[in-house]
GROMACS .gro file of C-alpha atoms in nm:
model
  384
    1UNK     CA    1   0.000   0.000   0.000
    2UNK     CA    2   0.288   0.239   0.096
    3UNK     CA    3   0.465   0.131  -0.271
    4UNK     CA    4   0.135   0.257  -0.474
    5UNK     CA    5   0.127   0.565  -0.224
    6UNK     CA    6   0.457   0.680  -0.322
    7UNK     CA    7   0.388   0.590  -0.730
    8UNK     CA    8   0.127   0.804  -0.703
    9UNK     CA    9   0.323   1.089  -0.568
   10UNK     CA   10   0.590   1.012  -0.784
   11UNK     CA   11   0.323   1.037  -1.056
   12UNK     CA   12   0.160   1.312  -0.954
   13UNK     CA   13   0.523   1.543  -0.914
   14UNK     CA   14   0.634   1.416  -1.256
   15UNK     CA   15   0.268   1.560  -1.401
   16UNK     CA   16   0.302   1.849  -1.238
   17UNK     CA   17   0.671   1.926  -1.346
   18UNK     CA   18   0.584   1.836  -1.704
   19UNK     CA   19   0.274   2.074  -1.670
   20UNK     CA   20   0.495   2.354  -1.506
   21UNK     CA   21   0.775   2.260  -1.784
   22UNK     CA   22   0.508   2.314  -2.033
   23UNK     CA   23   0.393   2.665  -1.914
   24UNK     CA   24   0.771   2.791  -1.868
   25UNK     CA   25   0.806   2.637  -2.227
   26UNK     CA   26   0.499   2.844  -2.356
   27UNK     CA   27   0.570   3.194  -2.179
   28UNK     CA   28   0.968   3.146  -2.296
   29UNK     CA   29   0.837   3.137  -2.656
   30UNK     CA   30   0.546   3.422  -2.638
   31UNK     CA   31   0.851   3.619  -2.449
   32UNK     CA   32   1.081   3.543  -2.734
   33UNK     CA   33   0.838   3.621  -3.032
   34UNK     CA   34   0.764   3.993  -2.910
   35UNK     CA   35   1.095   4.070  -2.837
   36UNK     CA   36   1.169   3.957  -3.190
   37UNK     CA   37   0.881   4.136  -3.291
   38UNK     CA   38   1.000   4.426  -3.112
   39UNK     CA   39   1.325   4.418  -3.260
   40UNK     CA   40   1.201   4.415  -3.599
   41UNK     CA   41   1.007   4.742  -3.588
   42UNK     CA   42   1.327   4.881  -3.395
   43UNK     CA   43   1.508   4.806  -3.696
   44UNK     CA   44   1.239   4.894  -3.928
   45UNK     CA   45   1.224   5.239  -3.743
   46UNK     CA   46   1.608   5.264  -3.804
   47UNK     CA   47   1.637   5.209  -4.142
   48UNK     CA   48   1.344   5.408  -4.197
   49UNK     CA   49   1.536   5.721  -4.036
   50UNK     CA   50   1.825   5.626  -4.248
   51UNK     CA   51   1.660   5.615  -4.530
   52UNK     CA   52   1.509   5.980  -4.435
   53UNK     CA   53   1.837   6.142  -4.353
   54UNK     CA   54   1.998   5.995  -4.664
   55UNK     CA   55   1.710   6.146  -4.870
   56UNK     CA   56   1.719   6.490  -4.713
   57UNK     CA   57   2.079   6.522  -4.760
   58UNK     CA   58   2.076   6.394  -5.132
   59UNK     CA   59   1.815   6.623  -5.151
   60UNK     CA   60   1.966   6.946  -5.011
   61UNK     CA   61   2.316   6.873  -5.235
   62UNK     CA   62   2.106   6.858  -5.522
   63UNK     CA   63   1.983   7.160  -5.473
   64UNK     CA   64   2.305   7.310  -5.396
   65UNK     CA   65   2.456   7.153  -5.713
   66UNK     CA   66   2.169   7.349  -5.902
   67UNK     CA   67   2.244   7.656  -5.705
   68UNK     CA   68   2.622   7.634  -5.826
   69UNK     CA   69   2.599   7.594  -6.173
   70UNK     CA   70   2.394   7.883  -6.163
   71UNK     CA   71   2.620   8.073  -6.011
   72UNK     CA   72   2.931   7.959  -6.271
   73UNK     CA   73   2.729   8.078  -6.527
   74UNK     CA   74   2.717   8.396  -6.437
   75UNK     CA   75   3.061   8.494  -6.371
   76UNK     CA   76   2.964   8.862  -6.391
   77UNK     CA   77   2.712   8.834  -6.071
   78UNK     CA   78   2.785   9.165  -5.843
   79UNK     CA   79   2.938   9.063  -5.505
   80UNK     CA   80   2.806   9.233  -5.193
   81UNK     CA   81   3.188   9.271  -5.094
   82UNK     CA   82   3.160   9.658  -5.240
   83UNK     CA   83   3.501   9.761  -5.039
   84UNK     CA   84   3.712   9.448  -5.086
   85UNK     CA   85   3.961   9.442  -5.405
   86UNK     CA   86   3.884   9.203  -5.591
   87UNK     CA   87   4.145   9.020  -5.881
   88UNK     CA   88   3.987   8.824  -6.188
   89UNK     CA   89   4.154   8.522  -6.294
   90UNK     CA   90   4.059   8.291  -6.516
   91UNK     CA   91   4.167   7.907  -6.581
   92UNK     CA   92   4.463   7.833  -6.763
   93UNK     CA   93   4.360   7.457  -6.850
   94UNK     CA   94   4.121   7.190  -6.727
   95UNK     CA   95   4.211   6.859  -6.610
   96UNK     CA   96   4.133   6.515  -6.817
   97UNK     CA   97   4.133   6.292  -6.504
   98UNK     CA   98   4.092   5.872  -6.457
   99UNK     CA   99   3.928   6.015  -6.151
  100UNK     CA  100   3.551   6.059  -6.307
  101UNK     CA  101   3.384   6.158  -5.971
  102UNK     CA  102   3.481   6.333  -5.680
  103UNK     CA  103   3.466   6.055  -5.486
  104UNK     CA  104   3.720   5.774  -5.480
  105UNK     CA  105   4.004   6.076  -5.594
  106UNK     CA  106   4.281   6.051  -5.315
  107UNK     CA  107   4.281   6.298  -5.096
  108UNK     CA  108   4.617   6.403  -5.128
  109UNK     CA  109   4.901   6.357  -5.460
  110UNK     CA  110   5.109   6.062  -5.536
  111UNK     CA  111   4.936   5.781  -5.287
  112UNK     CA  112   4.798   5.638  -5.619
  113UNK     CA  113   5.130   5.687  -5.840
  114UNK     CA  114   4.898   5.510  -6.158
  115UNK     CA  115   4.610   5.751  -6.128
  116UNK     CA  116   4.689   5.948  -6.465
  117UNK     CA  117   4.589   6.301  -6.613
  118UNK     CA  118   4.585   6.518  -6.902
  119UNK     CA  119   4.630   6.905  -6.815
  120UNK     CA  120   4.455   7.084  -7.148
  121UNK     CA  121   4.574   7.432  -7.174
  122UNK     CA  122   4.338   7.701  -7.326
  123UNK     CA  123   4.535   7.797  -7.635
  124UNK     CA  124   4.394   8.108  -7.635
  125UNK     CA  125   4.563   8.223  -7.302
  126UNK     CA  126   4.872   7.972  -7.261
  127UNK     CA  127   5.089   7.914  -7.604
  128UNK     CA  128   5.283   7.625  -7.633
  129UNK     CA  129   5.600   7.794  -7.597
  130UNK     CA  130   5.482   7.853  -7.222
  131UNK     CA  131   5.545   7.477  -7.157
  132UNK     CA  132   5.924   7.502  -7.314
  133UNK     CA  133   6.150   7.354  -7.049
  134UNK     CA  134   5.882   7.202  -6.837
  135UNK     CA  135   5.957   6.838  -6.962
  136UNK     CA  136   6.320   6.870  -6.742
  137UNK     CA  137   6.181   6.881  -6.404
  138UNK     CA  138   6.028   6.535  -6.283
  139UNK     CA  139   5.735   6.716  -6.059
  140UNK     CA  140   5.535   7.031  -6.104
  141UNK     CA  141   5.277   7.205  -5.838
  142UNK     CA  142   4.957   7.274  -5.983
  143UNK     CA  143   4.765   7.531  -5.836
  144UNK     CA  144   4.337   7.483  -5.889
  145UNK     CA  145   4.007   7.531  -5.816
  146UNK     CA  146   3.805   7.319  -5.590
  147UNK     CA  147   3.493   7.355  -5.865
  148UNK     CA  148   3.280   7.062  -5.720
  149UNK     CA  149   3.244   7.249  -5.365
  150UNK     CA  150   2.812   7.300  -5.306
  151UNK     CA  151   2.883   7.612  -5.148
  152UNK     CA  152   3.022   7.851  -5.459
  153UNK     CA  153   2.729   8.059  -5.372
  154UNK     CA  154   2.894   8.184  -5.064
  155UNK     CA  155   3.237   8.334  -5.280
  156UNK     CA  156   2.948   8.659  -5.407
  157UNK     CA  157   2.795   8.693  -5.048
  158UNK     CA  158   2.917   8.953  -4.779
  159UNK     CA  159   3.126   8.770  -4.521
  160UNK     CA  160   2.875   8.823  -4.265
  161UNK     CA  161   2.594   8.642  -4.453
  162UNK     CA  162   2.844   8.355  -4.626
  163UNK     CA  163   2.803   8.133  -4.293
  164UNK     CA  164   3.189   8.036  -4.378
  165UNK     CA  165   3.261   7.771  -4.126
  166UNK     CA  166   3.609   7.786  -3.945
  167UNK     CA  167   3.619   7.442  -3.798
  168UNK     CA  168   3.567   7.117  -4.037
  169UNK     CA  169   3.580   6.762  -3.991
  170UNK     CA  170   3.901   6.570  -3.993
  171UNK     CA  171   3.871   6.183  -4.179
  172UNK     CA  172   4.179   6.110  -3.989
  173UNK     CA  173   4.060   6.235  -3.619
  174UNK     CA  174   3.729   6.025  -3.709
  175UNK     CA  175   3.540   6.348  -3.823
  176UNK     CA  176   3.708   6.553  -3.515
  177UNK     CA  177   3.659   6.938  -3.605
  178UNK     CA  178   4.004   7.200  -3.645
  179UNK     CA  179   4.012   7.492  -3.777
  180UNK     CA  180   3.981   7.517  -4.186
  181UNK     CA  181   4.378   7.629  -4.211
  182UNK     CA  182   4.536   7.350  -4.012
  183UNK     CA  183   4.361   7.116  -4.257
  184UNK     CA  184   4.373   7.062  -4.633
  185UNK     CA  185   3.948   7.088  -4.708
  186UNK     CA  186   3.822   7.188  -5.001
  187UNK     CA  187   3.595   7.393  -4.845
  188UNK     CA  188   3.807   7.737  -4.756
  189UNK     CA  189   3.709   8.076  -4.763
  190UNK     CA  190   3.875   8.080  -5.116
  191UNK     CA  191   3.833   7.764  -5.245
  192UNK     CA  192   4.193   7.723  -5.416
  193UNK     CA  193   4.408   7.365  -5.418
  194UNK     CA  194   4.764   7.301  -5.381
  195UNK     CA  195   4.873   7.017  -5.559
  196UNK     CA  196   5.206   6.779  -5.708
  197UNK     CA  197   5.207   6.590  -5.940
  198UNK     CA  198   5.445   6.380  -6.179
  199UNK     CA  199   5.571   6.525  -6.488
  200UNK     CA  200   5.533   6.243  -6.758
  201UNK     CA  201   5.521   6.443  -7.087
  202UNK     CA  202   5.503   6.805  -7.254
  203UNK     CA  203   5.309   6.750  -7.615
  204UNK     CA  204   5.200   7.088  -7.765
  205UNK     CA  205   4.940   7.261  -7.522
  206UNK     CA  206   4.939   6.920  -7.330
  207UNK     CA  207   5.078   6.806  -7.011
  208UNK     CA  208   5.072   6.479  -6.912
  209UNK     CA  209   5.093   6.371  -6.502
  210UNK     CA  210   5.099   6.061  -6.304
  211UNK     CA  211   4.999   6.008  -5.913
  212UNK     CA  212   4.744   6.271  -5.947
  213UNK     CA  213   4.436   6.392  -5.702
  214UNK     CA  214   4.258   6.562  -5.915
  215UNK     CA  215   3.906   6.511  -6.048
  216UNK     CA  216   3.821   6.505  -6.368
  217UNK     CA  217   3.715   6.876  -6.474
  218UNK     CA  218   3.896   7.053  -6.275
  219UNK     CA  219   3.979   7.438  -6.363
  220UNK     CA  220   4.367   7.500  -6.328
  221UNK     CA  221   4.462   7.833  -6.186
  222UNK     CA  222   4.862   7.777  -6.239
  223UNK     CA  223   5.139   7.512  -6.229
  224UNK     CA  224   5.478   7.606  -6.132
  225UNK     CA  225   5.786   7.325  -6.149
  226UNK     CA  226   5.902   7.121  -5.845
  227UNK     CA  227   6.232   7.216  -5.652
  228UNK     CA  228   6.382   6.976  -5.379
  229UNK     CA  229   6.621   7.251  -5.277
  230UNK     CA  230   6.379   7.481  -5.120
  231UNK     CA  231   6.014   7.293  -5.144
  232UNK     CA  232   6.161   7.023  -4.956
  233UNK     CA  233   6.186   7.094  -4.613
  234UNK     CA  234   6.410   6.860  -4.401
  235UNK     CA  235   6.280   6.878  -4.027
  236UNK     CA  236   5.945   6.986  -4.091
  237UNK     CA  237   5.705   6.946  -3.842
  238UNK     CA  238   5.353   6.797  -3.800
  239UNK     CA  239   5.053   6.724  -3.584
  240UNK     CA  240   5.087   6.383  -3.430
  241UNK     CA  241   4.748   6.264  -3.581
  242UNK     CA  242   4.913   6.358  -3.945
  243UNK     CA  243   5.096   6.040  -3.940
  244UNK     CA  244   4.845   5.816  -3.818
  245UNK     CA  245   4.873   5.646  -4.202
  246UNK     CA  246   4.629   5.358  -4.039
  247UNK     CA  247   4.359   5.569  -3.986
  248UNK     CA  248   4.247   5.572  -4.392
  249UNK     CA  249   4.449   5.247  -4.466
  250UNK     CA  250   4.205   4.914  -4.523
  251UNK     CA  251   4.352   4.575  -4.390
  252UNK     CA  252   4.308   4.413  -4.786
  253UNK     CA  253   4.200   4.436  -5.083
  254UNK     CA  254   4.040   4.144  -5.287
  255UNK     CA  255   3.882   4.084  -5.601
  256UNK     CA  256   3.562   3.805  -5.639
  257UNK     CA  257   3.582   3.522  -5.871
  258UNK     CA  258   3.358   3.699  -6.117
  259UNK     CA  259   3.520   4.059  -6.141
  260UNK     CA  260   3.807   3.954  -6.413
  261UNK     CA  261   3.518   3.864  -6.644
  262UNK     CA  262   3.365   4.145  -6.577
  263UNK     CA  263   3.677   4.355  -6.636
  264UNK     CA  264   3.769   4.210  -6.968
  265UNK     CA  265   3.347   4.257  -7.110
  266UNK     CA  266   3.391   4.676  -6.986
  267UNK     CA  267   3.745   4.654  -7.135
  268UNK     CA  268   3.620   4.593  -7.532
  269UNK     CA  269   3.426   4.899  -7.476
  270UNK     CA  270   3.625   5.148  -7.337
  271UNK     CA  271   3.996   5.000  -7.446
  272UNK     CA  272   4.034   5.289  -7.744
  273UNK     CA  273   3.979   5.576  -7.468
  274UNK     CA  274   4.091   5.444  -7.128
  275UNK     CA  275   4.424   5.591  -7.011
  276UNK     CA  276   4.520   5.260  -6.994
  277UNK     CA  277   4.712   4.985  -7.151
  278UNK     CA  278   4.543   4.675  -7.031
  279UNK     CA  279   4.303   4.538  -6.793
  280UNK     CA  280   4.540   4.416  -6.582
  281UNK     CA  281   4.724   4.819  -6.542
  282UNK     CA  282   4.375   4.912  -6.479
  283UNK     CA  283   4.327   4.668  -6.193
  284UNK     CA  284   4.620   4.777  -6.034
  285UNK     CA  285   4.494   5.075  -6.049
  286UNK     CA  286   4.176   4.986  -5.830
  287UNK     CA  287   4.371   4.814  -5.586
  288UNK     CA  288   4.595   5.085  -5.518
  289UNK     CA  289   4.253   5.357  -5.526
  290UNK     CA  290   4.084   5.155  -5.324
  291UNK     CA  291   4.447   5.096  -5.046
  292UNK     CA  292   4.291   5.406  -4.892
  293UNK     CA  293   3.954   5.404  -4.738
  294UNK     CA  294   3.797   5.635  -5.015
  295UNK     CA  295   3.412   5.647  -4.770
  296UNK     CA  296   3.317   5.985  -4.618
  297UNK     CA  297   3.339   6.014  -4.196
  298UNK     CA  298   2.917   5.960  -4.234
  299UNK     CA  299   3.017   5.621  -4.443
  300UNK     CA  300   3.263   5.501  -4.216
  301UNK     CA  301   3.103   5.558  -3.851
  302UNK     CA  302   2.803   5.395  -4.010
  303UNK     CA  303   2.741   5.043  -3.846
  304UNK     CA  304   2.866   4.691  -4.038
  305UNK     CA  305   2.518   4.554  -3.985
  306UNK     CA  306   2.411   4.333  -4.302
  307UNK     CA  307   2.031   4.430  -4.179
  308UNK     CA  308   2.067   4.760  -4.284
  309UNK     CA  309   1.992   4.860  -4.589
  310UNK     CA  310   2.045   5.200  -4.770
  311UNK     CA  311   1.845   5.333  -5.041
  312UNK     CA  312   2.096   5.431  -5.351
  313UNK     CA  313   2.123   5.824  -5.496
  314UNK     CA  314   2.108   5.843  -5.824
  315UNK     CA  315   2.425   5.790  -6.017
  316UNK     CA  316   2.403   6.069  -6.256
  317UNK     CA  317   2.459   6.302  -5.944
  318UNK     CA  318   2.769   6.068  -5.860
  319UNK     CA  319   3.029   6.329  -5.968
  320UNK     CA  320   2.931   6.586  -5.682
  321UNK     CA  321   2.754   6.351  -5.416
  322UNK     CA  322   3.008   6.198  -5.165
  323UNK     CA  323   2.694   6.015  -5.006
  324UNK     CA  324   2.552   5.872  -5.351
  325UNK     CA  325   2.849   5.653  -5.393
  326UNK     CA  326   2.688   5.384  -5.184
  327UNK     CA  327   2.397   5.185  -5.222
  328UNK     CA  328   2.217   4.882  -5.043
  329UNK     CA  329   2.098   4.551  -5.279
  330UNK     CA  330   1.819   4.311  -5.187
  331UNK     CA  331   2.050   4.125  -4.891
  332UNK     CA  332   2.119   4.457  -4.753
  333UNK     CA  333   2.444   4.496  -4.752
  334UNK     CA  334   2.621   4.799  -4.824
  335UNK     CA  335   2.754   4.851  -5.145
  336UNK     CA  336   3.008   5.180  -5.256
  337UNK     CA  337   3.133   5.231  -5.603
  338UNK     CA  338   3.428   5.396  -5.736
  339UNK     CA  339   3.404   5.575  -6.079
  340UNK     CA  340   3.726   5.548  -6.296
  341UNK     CA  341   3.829   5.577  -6.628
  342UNK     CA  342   3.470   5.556  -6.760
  343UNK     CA  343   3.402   5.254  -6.512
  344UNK     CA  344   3.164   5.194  -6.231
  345UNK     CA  345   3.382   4.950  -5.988
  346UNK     CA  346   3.122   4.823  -5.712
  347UNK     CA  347   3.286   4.737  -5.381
  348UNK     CA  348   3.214   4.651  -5.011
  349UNK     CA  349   3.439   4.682  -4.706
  350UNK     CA  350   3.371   4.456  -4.382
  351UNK     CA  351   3.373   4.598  -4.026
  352UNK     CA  352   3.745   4.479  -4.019
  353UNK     CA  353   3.876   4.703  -4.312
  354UNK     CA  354   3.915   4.447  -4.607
  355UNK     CA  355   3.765   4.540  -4.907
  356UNK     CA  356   3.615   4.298  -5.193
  357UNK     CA  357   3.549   4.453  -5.539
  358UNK     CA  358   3.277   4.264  -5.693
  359UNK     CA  359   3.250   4.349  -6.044
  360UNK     CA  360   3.278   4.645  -6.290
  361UNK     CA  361   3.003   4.810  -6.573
  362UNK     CA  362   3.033   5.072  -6.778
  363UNK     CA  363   2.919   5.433  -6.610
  364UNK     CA  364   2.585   5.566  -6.749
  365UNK     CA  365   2.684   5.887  -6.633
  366UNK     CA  366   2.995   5.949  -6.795
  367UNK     CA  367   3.076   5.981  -7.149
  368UNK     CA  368   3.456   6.087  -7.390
  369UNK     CA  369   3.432   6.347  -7.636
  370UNK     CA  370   3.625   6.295  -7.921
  371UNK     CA  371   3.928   6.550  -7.817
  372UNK     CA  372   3.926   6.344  -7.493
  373UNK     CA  373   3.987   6.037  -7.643
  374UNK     CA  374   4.281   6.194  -7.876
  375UNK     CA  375   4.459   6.281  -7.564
  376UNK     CA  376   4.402   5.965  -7.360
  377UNK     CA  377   4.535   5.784  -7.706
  378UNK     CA  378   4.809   6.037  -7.728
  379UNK     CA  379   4.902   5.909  -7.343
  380UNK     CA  380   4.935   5.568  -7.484
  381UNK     CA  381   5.137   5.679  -7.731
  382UNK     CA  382   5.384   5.806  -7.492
  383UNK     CA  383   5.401   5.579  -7.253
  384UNK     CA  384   5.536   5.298  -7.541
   0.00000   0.00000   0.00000
């Protein structure tokens, strides 16, 4: 009688841990669905605002692009700076660059020594004979003007209504703000460049340079030859955070099994116009564009999250857009581009710095005139 007793018990605690089992079970799983669900519409909220703050700033550069080509074409606009002298200058020349966009061109001379340029002087202004003797020096400094900038506008306003800004972000302090003169921005009170370049050739009112940072288009103000004996300066000194070279450097860079293919279908297009020789030079190229992490401070302090997912600008705005060089596909995952010679390189870079190209098309949104092709074919020429 005492043996049944204790089976019952025994029967009776083992139904009513199964039972209580059951129940933990049941509120576990109704726990873990609405924090999922939860989740999701946190994330759905997020990439909403994304989405929102991409659009408004796509938006608002848009509209400052519109506001600067405006304000080019009308040269003769009166400033509102009545009392300050003012000196007219015109370009010299205009640059005939790999680089086809403003973004993915290095941000400072000879860290891509293939990147390759044609400076076109205006005949009119610079005869050949200007360029006699140029060919002996192996650099020249090329002084320019930073004509992408979506703030021209402010160059015609009165200093107290140009809302100039005298601190800007820093890619190597991580978008840490210093004042506009202890940094190298394009966007300056006067927006002028300082550049050096390699000297390759002198042909007629052409000059052709190697390790270049210009884009393509750019207005030239003045070049000036290269002297080690008094523009280099032994014991110079710089900020600490200057030579933090691992700051813009990525770990790797990589190529997937289907970009060579790729490559070799955009090469039978573009072969009689690229500045190149081969699709090999021109991959070497990439690699040593993309040795530098080309992605705005916005791009890079964004999160490596393969859930979010970006909504592309349109690429025919590429050229001025630093934001529109990314885009998100259907996994999510973000995807920048790189714009050379003609090309449209898509890429993506993991949270660790490597980068993978994935495979190359020709660029809708940029197109060789016929005097553009004679010089990159004249480059070719020399270069044999």
């Amino acid at each position: 009688m005492s043996s049944t007793r204790y089976s019952i018990l025994a029967l009776a605690l083992a139904t009513l841990f199964s039972a209580s089992s059951a129940i933990s079970f049941y509120i576990w799983k109704k726990n873990l669905i609405e924090w999922d669900s939860k989740m999701k519409e946190l994330q759905k909220s997020l990439n909403s605002a994304l989405e929102k703050c991409a659009a408004e700033r796509q938006g608002r550069i848009r509209a400052q692009q519109a506001l600067r080509k405006a304000v080019v074409a009308q040269p003769q606009a009166k400033s509102e700076n009545l009392d300050i002298p003012s000196y007219p200058m015109a370009p010299i020349g205009i640059v005939q660059s790999c680089f086809s966009t403003r973004n993915g061109t290095p941000r400072q001379p000879l860290l891509v020594p293939l990147a390759r340029a044609c400076l076109v002087f205006d005949s009119t202004r610079v005869p050949p004979a200007s360029l006699e003797g140029l060919e002996e020096y192996s650099h020249c400094w090329i002084i320019y003007v930073f004509h992408l900038n979506t703030d021209l506008e402010k160059l015609w306003k009165h200093p107290s209504k140009s809302k100039f800004k005298a601190k800007v972000r820093v890619p190597r302090l991580k978008g840490g703000r210093l004042g506009v003169f202890a940094t190298r921005s394009p966007h300056r009170p006067c927006p002028i460049g300082l550049t050096v370049a390699k000297v390759e050739a002198v042909q007629g009112n052409m000059l052709l340079l190697s390790g270049v940072d210009l884009v393509d288009g750019t207005p030239v103000l003045d070049i000036k030859p290269y002297l080690p004996y008094c523009d280099s300066i032994e014991g110079a000194v710089v900020p600490n955070w200057v030579m933090l070279d691992s700051m813009l450097s990525v770990a790797s860079v990589g190529f997937s099994n289907d970009f060579s293919s790729s490559l070799l279908d955009c090469w039978k297009s573009v072969e009689k116009k690229s500045l190149y020789s081969s699709p090999d030079e021109l991959k070497s190229l990439v690699k040593q564009a993309l040795s530098w992490d080309i992605r705005s401070v916005s791009q890079r302090n964004r999160p490596h999250n393969n859930l979010l997912k970006i909504g592309s600008g349109d690429a025919s705005d590429n050229a001025s857009d630093l934001d529109d060089s990314q885009d998100g596909e259907a996994s999510g995952e973000l995807i920048y581009h790189l714009i050379l010679d003609g090309m449209d390189f898509s890429y993506k870079i993991d949270g660790n710095g490597n980068v993978m190209v994935k495979e190359v098309h020709i660029s809708s949104a940029i197109s060789f005139g016929n005097e553009k092709r004679c010089n990159f074919l004249m480059w070719k020429d020399e270069l044999k």
